[in-house]
């Protein structure tokens, strides 16, 4: 997958698929792109993306290069249903006849079951492997969202509320009156939360809602949680806590001023409107993410998410300007979001062992915002739990959907 490595001959890979050469300019251009990304010469038009070792980084590179070359929007999730050069060429030929917005990806559009809609995590896209898709029934329609603006086909949205409303609009384009099953990875769980809340204001709800290891985001959600905890202390303890909080805020302001020249609390929503401050926040959080990922990687084998190069920085390097802009706006939206009220519908939570320990605390935000929880523990760490390299998560999503469908 290293773009600078020497080419490997296809014949040395012992692929089961018979070689079929490109026919026509479109297939040849796509074959050249695949050769560049995989560092494999002589790839056939029927060779499968996943059998060649494709992962989320390869998909990001291929779809970006194909989209730029042909001037059409090809999403990385399209490689699930169209995983060969021949099939991608067919996608390009039909690209002028879109039936859905570019930020909803049909992972499997056939079948008569109630459709499942999956919200991406913090990266703004969901890249499901073929193994992940094996967890769903063969006749189960599955759709995934990617953050609006990721492919440059529309302007990014600024708030979680706006993104949730847009995703509901897309859901209704597939199934106007429902029912719908809803699932979400990581931070995307808060988009799904808001989608369910907006449906609730219409006296509707998803048939099932599955959240995969959501976390409390830095910013407004964390600030309000800390304020909630301080409000529950006795007067003396509250005064001490307030003093510690003020000292922490002043220290954060000092760090921000030293780095950016702006005297502002980096966790205050106004800070996200200052480009220099926001970039500093992003780079700081990326560094923290990489450190956390490296610490967890030792415990993750053999369940690593997408390989040793699949870090936020590597994805950012390979993404287009539009994609990076959209994910940056998404991150700001997460920073600014906090639920206004608990979600009273049943929610199935797939939690890491670490998350499950925190859920024992009744004051933990997920317990307060999601009072009707059913929990399945999967994986020790967050990285393991949100993996799409196997069918574990999809099997649970399918089971929850099946159980809920029996009640419809």
Short mmCIF file of C-alpha atoms in Angstrom, two decimals:
data_model
loop_
_atom_site.label_atom_id
_atom_site.label_comp_id
_atom_site.label_asym_id
_atom_site.label_seq_id
_atom_site.Cartn_x
_atom_site.Cartn_y
_atom_site.Cartn_z
CA UNK A 1 0.00 0.00 0.00
CA UNK A 2 3.07 2.21 0.13
CA UNK A 3 2.94 4.51 -2.89
CA UNK A 4 6.74 4.70 -3.03
CA UNK A 5 7.46 0.96 -2.93
CA UNK A 6 8.58 -1.10 -5.92
CA UNK A 7 5.98 -2.75 -8.12
CA UNK A 8 4.97 -6.35 -7.42
CA UNK A 9 3.82 -8.49 -10.35
CA UNK A 10 0.21 -9.64 -10.17
CA UNK A 11 1.23 -13.15 -11.20
CA UNK A 12 3.21 -13.52 -7.97
CA UNK A 13 0.09 -13.05 -5.80
CA UNK A 14 -1.66 -16.38 -6.58
CA UNK A 15 -5.05 -14.75 -7.02
CA UNK A 16 -8.00 -17.05 -7.67
CA UNK A 17 -9.60 -14.64 -10.16
CA UNK A 18 -8.70 -15.21 -13.80
CA UNK A 19 -6.89 -12.28 -15.36
CA UNK A 20 -8.97 -10.00 -17.58
CA UNK A 21 -7.26 -7.06 -19.26
CA UNK A 22 -8.73 -3.54 -19.35
CA UNK A 23 -10.91 -2.73 -22.33
CA UNK A 24 -11.35 0.90 -23.19
CA UNK A 25 -9.79 4.08 -21.84
CA UNK A 26 -11.84 4.24 -18.63
CA UNK A 27 -10.83 0.79 -17.41
CA UNK A 28 -7.19 1.42 -18.35
CA UNK A 29 -7.05 4.69 -16.41
CA UNK A 30 -8.59 3.04 -13.36
CA UNK A 31 -6.18 0.11 -13.68
CA UNK A 32 -3.25 2.55 -13.72
CA UNK A 33 -4.57 4.20 -10.56
CA UNK A 34 -4.93 0.85 -8.81
CA UNK A 35 -1.42 -0.12 -9.85
CA UNK A 36 -0.07 3.12 -8.37
CA UNK A 37 -1.94 2.74 -5.07
CA UNK A 38 -1.32 -0.98 -4.58
CA UNK A 39 2.17 -1.02 -6.14
CA UNK A 40 1.03 -4.05 -8.18
CA UNK A 41 1.57 -4.28 -11.93
CA UNK A 42 -0.84 -5.98 -14.31
CA UNK A 43 -3.99 -5.79 -12.19
CA UNK A 44 -7.00 -7.29 -13.97
CA UNK A 45 -10.37 -5.61 -14.26
CA UNK A 46 -12.05 -8.41 -12.27
CA UNK A 47 -9.50 -8.49 -9.44
CA UNK A 48 -11.16 -7.70 -6.12
CA UNK A 49 -10.11 -4.62 -4.14
CA UNK A 50 -10.17 -6.51 -0.85
CA UNK A 51 -8.31 -9.56 -2.17
CA UNK A 52 -5.54 -7.21 -3.26
CA UNK A 53 -5.25 -6.01 0.34
CA UNK A 54 -7.40 -2.90 0.08
CA UNK A 55 -8.13 -0.90 3.23
CA UNK A 56 -9.53 2.53 4.09
CA UNK A 57 -6.35 4.36 3.08
CA UNK A 58 -6.21 2.65 -0.31
CA UNK A 59 -9.90 3.40 -0.81
CA UNK A 60 -9.33 7.05 0.05
CA UNK A 61 -6.50 7.33 -2.47
CA UNK A 62 -8.34 5.46 -5.23
CA UNK A 63 -11.63 7.33 -4.93
CA UNK A 64 -9.89 10.70 -4.73
CA UNK A 65 -7.76 10.00 -7.82
CA UNK A 66 -10.68 8.53 -9.79
CA UNK A 67 -12.94 11.44 -8.86
CA UNK A 68 -10.31 13.97 -9.90
CA UNK A 69 -9.52 12.17 -13.14
CA UNK A 70 -13.11 11.71 -14.34
CA UNK A 71 -14.73 14.73 -12.70
CA UNK A 72 -17.34 12.64 -10.91
CA UNK A 73 -18.02 11.85 -7.27
CA UNK A 74 -16.94 8.32 -6.33
CA UNK A 75 -17.20 7.55 -2.62
CA UNK A 76 -14.87 5.18 -0.79
CA UNK A 77 -17.87 3.19 0.44
CA UNK A 78 -18.75 2.42 -3.18
CA UNK A 79 -15.90 -0.10 -3.16
CA UNK A 80 -18.01 -2.41 -1.02
CA UNK A 81 -20.55 -3.05 -3.78
CA UNK A 82 -18.22 -2.16 -6.67
CA UNK A 83 -14.92 -3.73 -5.69
CA UNK A 84 -13.36 -4.32 -9.12
CA UNK A 85 -12.03 -2.05 -11.85
CA UNK A 86 -14.84 -3.17 -14.18
CA UNK A 87 -17.49 -2.31 -11.59
CA UNK A 88 -15.93 1.08 -10.79
CA UNK A 89 -15.96 1.85 -14.52
CA UNK A 90 -19.68 1.10 -14.53
CA UNK A 91 -20.15 3.44 -11.56
CA UNK A 92 -18.42 6.19 -13.51
CA UNK A 93 -20.55 5.58 -16.59
CA UNK A 94 -23.72 5.99 -14.53
CA UNK A 95 -22.44 8.89 -12.42
CA UNK A 96 -24.50 11.40 -14.36
CA UNK A 97 -27.70 9.73 -13.15
CA UNK A 98 -27.50 10.12 -9.37
CA UNK A 99 -30.63 9.18 -7.44
CA UNK A 100 -29.38 10.07 -3.97
CA UNK A 101 -27.20 12.87 -2.57
CA UNK A 102 -23.51 12.08 -2.58
CA UNK A 103 -23.36 11.97 1.22
CA UNK A 104 -25.43 8.78 1.46
CA UNK A 105 -23.74 5.63 0.18
CA UNK A 106 -25.72 2.47 -0.69
CA UNK A 107 -23.58 -0.34 0.73
CA UNK A 108 -26.30 -2.79 -0.26
CA UNK A 109 -29.41 -1.42 -1.92
CA UNK A 110 -31.24 -4.70 -2.57
CA UNK A 111 -33.55 -6.61 -0.24
CA UNK A 112 -36.98 -6.13 1.32
CA UNK A 113 -35.99 -5.75 4.97
CA UNK A 114 -36.25 -2.48 6.87
CA UNK A 115 -33.15 -0.51 5.77
CA UNK A 116 -30.27 0.12 8.15
CA UNK A 117 -28.62 3.55 8.07
CA UNK A 118 -25.14 3.89 9.58
CA UNK A 119 -23.59 7.19 10.66
CA UNK A 120 -19.83 7.62 10.32
CA UNK A 121 -17.48 8.47 13.16
CA UNK A 122 -15.23 11.49 13.63
CA UNK A 123 -13.43 10.89 10.31
CA UNK A 124 -16.59 11.81 8.39
CA UNK A 125 -16.73 8.56 6.39
CA UNK A 126 -17.40 4.91 7.07
CA UNK A 127 -15.23 2.39 5.27
CA UNK A 128 -16.78 -1.05 5.77
CA UNK A 129 -14.78 -4.07 4.65
CA UNK A 130 -16.31 -7.08 2.95
CA UNK A 131 -15.91 -8.94 6.26
CA UNK A 132 -17.92 -6.24 8.01
CA UNK A 133 -20.72 -6.64 5.47
CA UNK A 134 -20.85 -10.39 6.14
CA UNK A 135 -22.54 -9.62 9.46
CA UNK A 136 -25.68 -8.45 7.64
CA UNK A 137 -28.26 -10.68 6.00
CA UNK A 138 -27.81 -11.04 2.25
CA UNK A 139 -31.17 -9.33 1.69
CA UNK A 140 -30.56 -6.52 4.20
CA UNK A 141 -30.39 -3.02 2.64
CA UNK A 142 -27.59 -1.01 4.27
CA UNK A 143 -26.74 2.65 3.72
CA UNK A 144 -23.89 4.69 5.16
CA UNK A 145 -23.55 8.44 5.51
CA UNK A 146 -20.47 10.52 4.78
CA UNK A 147 -20.26 14.07 6.07
CA UNK A 148 -21.76 16.61 3.62
CA UNK A 149 -19.09 18.38 1.58
CA UNK A 150 -16.56 15.54 1.89
CA UNK A 151 -16.50 15.09 -1.89
CA UNK A 152 -16.98 18.76 -2.74
CA UNK A 153 -20.50 18.17 -4.10
CA UNK A 154 -22.11 20.49 -1.55
CA UNK A 155 -21.15 22.96 1.15
CA UNK A 156 -20.24 21.53 4.58
CA UNK A 157 -22.74 22.07 7.37
CA UNK A 158 -21.85 23.83 10.60
CA UNK A 159 -23.86 22.12 13.34
CA UNK A 160 -24.78 18.62 14.42
CA UNK A 161 -28.42 19.68 14.26
CA UNK A 162 -28.07 20.64 10.58
CA UNK A 163 -26.20 17.43 9.73
CA UNK A 164 -28.83 15.33 11.52
CA UNK A 165 -31.64 17.07 9.63
CA UNK A 166 -29.86 16.45 6.32
CA UNK A 167 -29.36 12.76 7.12
CA UNK A 168 -33.05 12.42 8.00
CA UNK A 169 -33.87 13.96 4.64
CA UNK A 170 -31.65 11.36 2.95
CA UNK A 171 -33.26 8.54 4.94
CA UNK A 172 -36.66 9.64 3.75
CA UNK A 173 -35.48 9.65 0.15
CA UNK A 174 -34.79 5.92 0.57
CA UNK A 175 -37.84 5.15 2.72
CA UNK A 176 -40.21 8.14 2.90
CA UNK A 177 -42.36 7.04 5.83
CA UNK A 178 -40.07 4.50 7.47
CA UNK A 179 -39.55 2.40 9.39
CA UNK A 180 -35.79 2.81 9.66
CA UNK A 181 -33.01 1.20 11.68
CA UNK A 182 -30.24 3.55 12.79
CA UNK A 183 -26.67 2.82 13.90
CA UNK A 184 -23.62 4.98 14.47
CA UNK A 185 -19.92 4.72 15.15
CA UNK A 186 -18.09 6.64 17.87
CA UNK A 187 -18.70 10.41 17.66
CA UNK A 188 -21.32 9.86 14.99
CA UNK A 189 -23.50 8.50 17.78
CA UNK A 190 -24.26 12.10 18.71
CA UNK A 191 -25.49 12.76 15.17
CA UNK A 192 -27.69 9.67 15.48
CA UNK A 193 -28.81 10.92 18.91
CA UNK A 194 -29.86 14.22 17.35
CA UNK A 195 -31.57 12.42 14.46
CA UNK A 196 -33.63 10.41 16.94
CA UNK A 197 -34.39 13.57 18.94
CA UNK A 198 -35.63 15.36 15.82
CA UNK A 199 -37.77 12.35 14.90
CA UNK A 200 -39.12 12.41 18.44
CA UNK A 201 -40.35 15.96 17.96
CA UNK A 202 -42.43 14.54 15.09
CA UNK A 203 -43.72 11.77 17.37
CA UNK A 204 -41.62 9.24 15.45
CA UNK A 205 -38.53 7.17 16.25
CA UNK A 206 -36.15 4.74 14.56
CA UNK A 207 -37.16 1.10 14.89
CA UNK A 208 -33.79 0.49 16.52
CA UNK A 209 -30.81 2.61 17.49
CA UNK A 210 -27.38 1.06 17.98
CA UNK A 211 -24.43 3.18 19.11
CA UNK A 212 -20.88 1.87 18.89
CA UNK A 213 -18.72 3.14 21.75
CA UNK A 214 -19.63 6.85 21.74
CA UNK A 215 -17.38 9.13 23.73
CA UNK A 216 -17.88 12.47 25.44
CA UNK A 217 -16.41 15.09 23.14
CA UNK A 218 -14.15 17.90 24.27
CA UNK A 219 -15.86 21.28 24.15
CA UNK A 220 -19.40 22.12 25.17
CA UNK A 221 -20.36 18.57 26.18
CA UNK A 222 -17.37 18.21 28.49
CA UNK A 223 -17.84 21.71 29.93
CA UNK A 224 -21.50 21.11 30.74
CA UNK A 225 -20.70 17.72 32.27
CA UNK A 226 -18.09 19.25 34.55
CA UNK A 227 -20.52 22.00 35.53
CA UNK A 228 -23.14 19.35 36.29
CA UNK A 229 -20.70 17.49 38.55
CA UNK A 230 -19.77 20.69 40.39
CA UNK A 231 -23.44 21.54 40.93
CA UNK A 232 -23.95 18.30 42.86
CA UNK A 233 -21.25 18.96 45.42
CA UNK A 234 -21.91 20.41 48.88
CA UNK A 235 -21.21 24.17 49.24
CA UNK A 236 -17.65 23.77 50.55
CA UNK A 237 -16.69 21.14 48.00
CA UNK A 238 -18.37 23.20 45.28
CA UNK A 239 -16.34 26.27 46.22
CA UNK A 240 -13.14 24.23 46.10
CA UNK A 241 -14.15 22.72 42.76
CA UNK A 242 -14.96 26.14 41.33
CA UNK A 243 -11.54 27.42 42.40
CA UNK A 244 -9.85 24.48 40.69
CA UNK A 245 -11.97 25.07 37.59
CA UNK A 246 -11.03 28.75 37.43
CA UNK A 247 -7.36 27.86 37.81
CA UNK A 248 -7.63 25.30 35.03
CA UNK A 249 -9.37 27.75 32.71
CA UNK A 250 -6.68 30.36 33.34
CA UNK A 251 -3.96 27.81 32.61
CA UNK A 252 -5.72 26.79 29.39
CA UNK A 253 -5.98 30.45 28.38
CA UNK A 254 -2.27 30.90 29.05
CA UNK A 255 -1.35 27.85 26.92
CA UNK A 256 -3.58 29.13 24.14
CA UNK A 257 -2.06 32.62 24.33
CA UNK A 258 1.46 31.25 24.27
CA UNK A 259 0.67 29.17 21.16
CA UNK A 260 -1.61 31.56 19.25
CA UNK A 261 -1.44 35.03 20.77
CA UNK A 262 -5.15 34.79 21.71
CA UNK A 263 -6.19 34.97 25.37
CA UNK A 264 -9.24 32.69 25.25
CA UNK A 265 -10.39 29.43 26.78
CA UNK A 266 -9.80 26.87 23.99
CA UNK A 267 -12.87 24.93 25.16
CA UNK A 268 -15.19 27.91 24.74
CA UNK A 269 -17.28 27.72 21.53
CA UNK A 270 -16.09 31.20 20.48
CA UNK A 271 -12.54 29.82 20.22
CA UNK A 272 -13.55 27.66 17.26
CA UNK A 273 -14.30 30.77 15.18
CA UNK A 274 -10.67 31.93 15.44
CA UNK A 275 -8.71 30.13 12.67
CA UNK A 276 -5.37 30.25 14.48
CA UNK A 277 -6.85 28.96 17.73
CA UNK A 278 -8.87 26.26 16.01
CA UNK A 279 -5.86 24.99 14.08
CA UNK A 280 -3.88 24.82 17.32
CA UNK A 281 -6.72 22.88 18.98
CA UNK A 282 -6.88 20.45 16.04
CA UNK A 283 -3.14 19.82 15.97
CA UNK A 284 -3.04 19.36 19.74
CA UNK A 285 -5.90 16.87 19.64
CA UNK A 286 -4.35 15.02 16.69
CA UNK A 287 -1.14 14.64 18.69
CA UNK A 288 -3.13 13.36 21.67
CA UNK A 289 -5.02 10.97 19.40
CA UNK A 290 -1.81 9.58 17.92
CA UNK A 291 -0.28 9.09 21.37
CA UNK A 292 -3.44 7.36 22.57
CA UNK A 293 -3.58 5.18 19.44
CA UNK A 294 0.07 4.16 19.81
CA UNK A 295 -0.51 3.22 23.44
CA UNK A 296 -3.56 1.15 22.50
CA UNK A 297 -2.02 -0.44 19.40
CA UNK A 298 0.01 -2.87 21.49
CA UNK A 299 -3.18 -4.21 23.03
CA UNK A 300 -5.10 -4.30 19.76
CA UNK A 301 -3.32 -7.03 17.83
CA UNK A 302 -4.61 -8.85 15.94
CA UNK A 303 -7.63 -6.55 15.90
CA UNK A 304 -5.97 -3.39 14.54
CA UNK A 305 -8.45 -1.16 12.75
CA UNK A 306 -6.92 -0.59 9.31
CA UNK A 307 -3.20 -1.19 9.63
CA UNK A 308 -0.24 0.64 11.07
CA UNK A 309 -0.45 3.61 8.71
CA UNK A 310 -4.15 4.26 9.35
CA UNK A 311 -3.83 7.30 11.60
CA UNK A 312 -5.71 10.58 11.50
CA UNK A 313 -2.66 12.35 10.11
CA UNK A 314 -2.22 9.80 7.33
CA UNK A 315 -5.87 10.08 6.36
CA UNK A 316 -5.59 13.86 6.41
CA UNK A 317 -2.58 13.68 4.08
CA UNK A 318 -4.42 11.51 1.57
CA UNK A 319 -7.75 13.31 1.68
CA UNK A 320 -8.68 16.05 -0.74
CA UNK A 321 -8.96 19.70 0.35
CA UNK A 322 -12.74 19.39 0.30
CA UNK A 323 -12.61 16.30 2.51
CA UNK A 324 -10.28 17.92 5.02
CA UNK A 325 -12.43 21.05 5.10
CA UNK A 326 -15.59 19.03 5.69
CA UNK A 327 -14.05 16.95 8.49
CA UNK A 328 -12.64 20.09 10.14
CA UNK A 329 -16.11 21.65 10.10
CA UNK A 330 -17.51 18.41 11.47
CA UNK A 331 -15.06 18.50 14.35
CA UNK A 332 -16.11 22.06 15.19
CA UNK A 333 -19.73 20.91 15.14
CA UNK A 334 -18.90 18.14 17.62
CA UNK A 335 -17.15 20.64 19.89
CA UNK A 336 -20.25 22.83 19.92
CA UNK A 337 -22.82 20.10 20.48
CA UNK A 338 -24.47 18.95 23.66
CA UNK A 339 -27.84 17.18 23.94
CA UNK A 340 -30.64 19.32 25.33
CA UNK A 341 -32.53 16.45 26.92
CA UNK A 342 -32.21 12.71 27.47
CA UNK A 343 -33.25 10.31 24.73
CA UNK A 344 -36.02 8.15 26.14
CA UNK A 345 -36.20 5.49 23.41
CA UNK A 346 -34.38 2.15 23.85
CA UNK A 347 -30.74 2.30 22.76
CA UNK A 348 -28.37 -0.62 22.28
CA UNK A 349 -24.80 0.36 23.15
CA UNK A 350 -21.79 -1.61 21.94
CA UNK A 351 -19.15 -0.67 24.50
CA UNK A 352 -15.47 -1.31 25.05
CA UNK A 353 -14.46 -2.76 28.40
CA UNK A 354 -13.13 0.67 29.34
CA UNK A 355 -16.41 2.35 28.42
CA UNK A 356 -18.39 -0.30 30.28
CA UNK A 357 -16.55 0.47 33.51
CA UNK A 358 -17.47 4.14 33.16
CA UNK A 359 -21.10 3.21 32.55
CA UNK A 360 -21.27 1.91 36.12
CA UNK A 361 -21.31 5.56 37.21
CA UNK A 362 -24.91 6.89 37.10
CA UNK A 363 -23.55 10.42 36.61
CA UNK A 364 -21.61 9.45 33.48
CA UNK A 365 -23.01 11.47 30.53
CA UNK A 366 -24.10 8.41 28.54
CA UNK A 367 -26.12 7.24 31.54
CA UNK A 368 -27.77 10.65 31.87
CA UNK A 369 -28.46 11.19 28.16
CA UNK A 370 -29.37 7.55 27.40
CA UNK A 371 -31.32 6.28 30.42
CA UNK A 372 -32.74 3.22 28.59
CA UNK A 373 -29.58 1.34 27.66
CA UNK A 374 -28.87 -2.25 26.71
CA UNK A 375 -25.13 -2.89 26.67
CA UNK A 376 -23.01 -5.39 24.74
CA UNK A 377 -19.30 -5.38 25.59
CA UNK A 378 -17.02 -5.88 22.59
CA UNK A 379 -13.26 -5.34 22.75
CA UNK A 380 -10.98 -3.99 25.45
CA UNK A 381 -10.29 -0.58 23.92
CA UNK A 382 -12.20 1.91 21.81
CA UNK A 383 -10.00 1.11 18.82
CA UNK A 384 -10.95 -2.55 18.97
CA UNK A 385 -14.62 -1.85 19.53
CA UNK A 386 -15.13 0.43 16.51
CA UNK A 387 -13.26 -1.85 14.10
CA UNK A 388 -14.89 -2.61 10.74
CA UNK A 389 -12.40 -5.33 9.76
CA UNK A 390 -14.72 -8.11 10.92
CA UNK A 391 -18.45 -8.87 11.22
CA UNK A 392 -18.70 -8.43 14.99
CA UNK A 393 -20.32 -4.98 15.02
CA UNK A 394 -22.48 -5.57 11.96
CA UNK A 395 -23.76 -8.85 13.43
CA UNK A 396 -24.90 -7.02 16.56
CA UNK A 397 -26.50 -4.23 14.53
CA UNK A 398 -28.33 -6.87 12.49
CA UNK A 399 -29.46 -8.77 15.57
CA UNK A 400 -30.79 -5.61 17.22
CA UNK A 401 -32.59 -4.71 13.99
CA UNK A 402 -34.09 -8.20 13.70
CA UNK A 403 -35.35 -8.12 17.28
CA UNK A 404 -36.86 -4.66 16.80
CA UNK A 405 -38.44 -5.63 13.47
CA UNK A 406 -40.38 -8.38 15.22
CA UNK A 407 -42.06 -5.66 17.27
CA UNK A 408 -42.99 -3.46 14.30
#
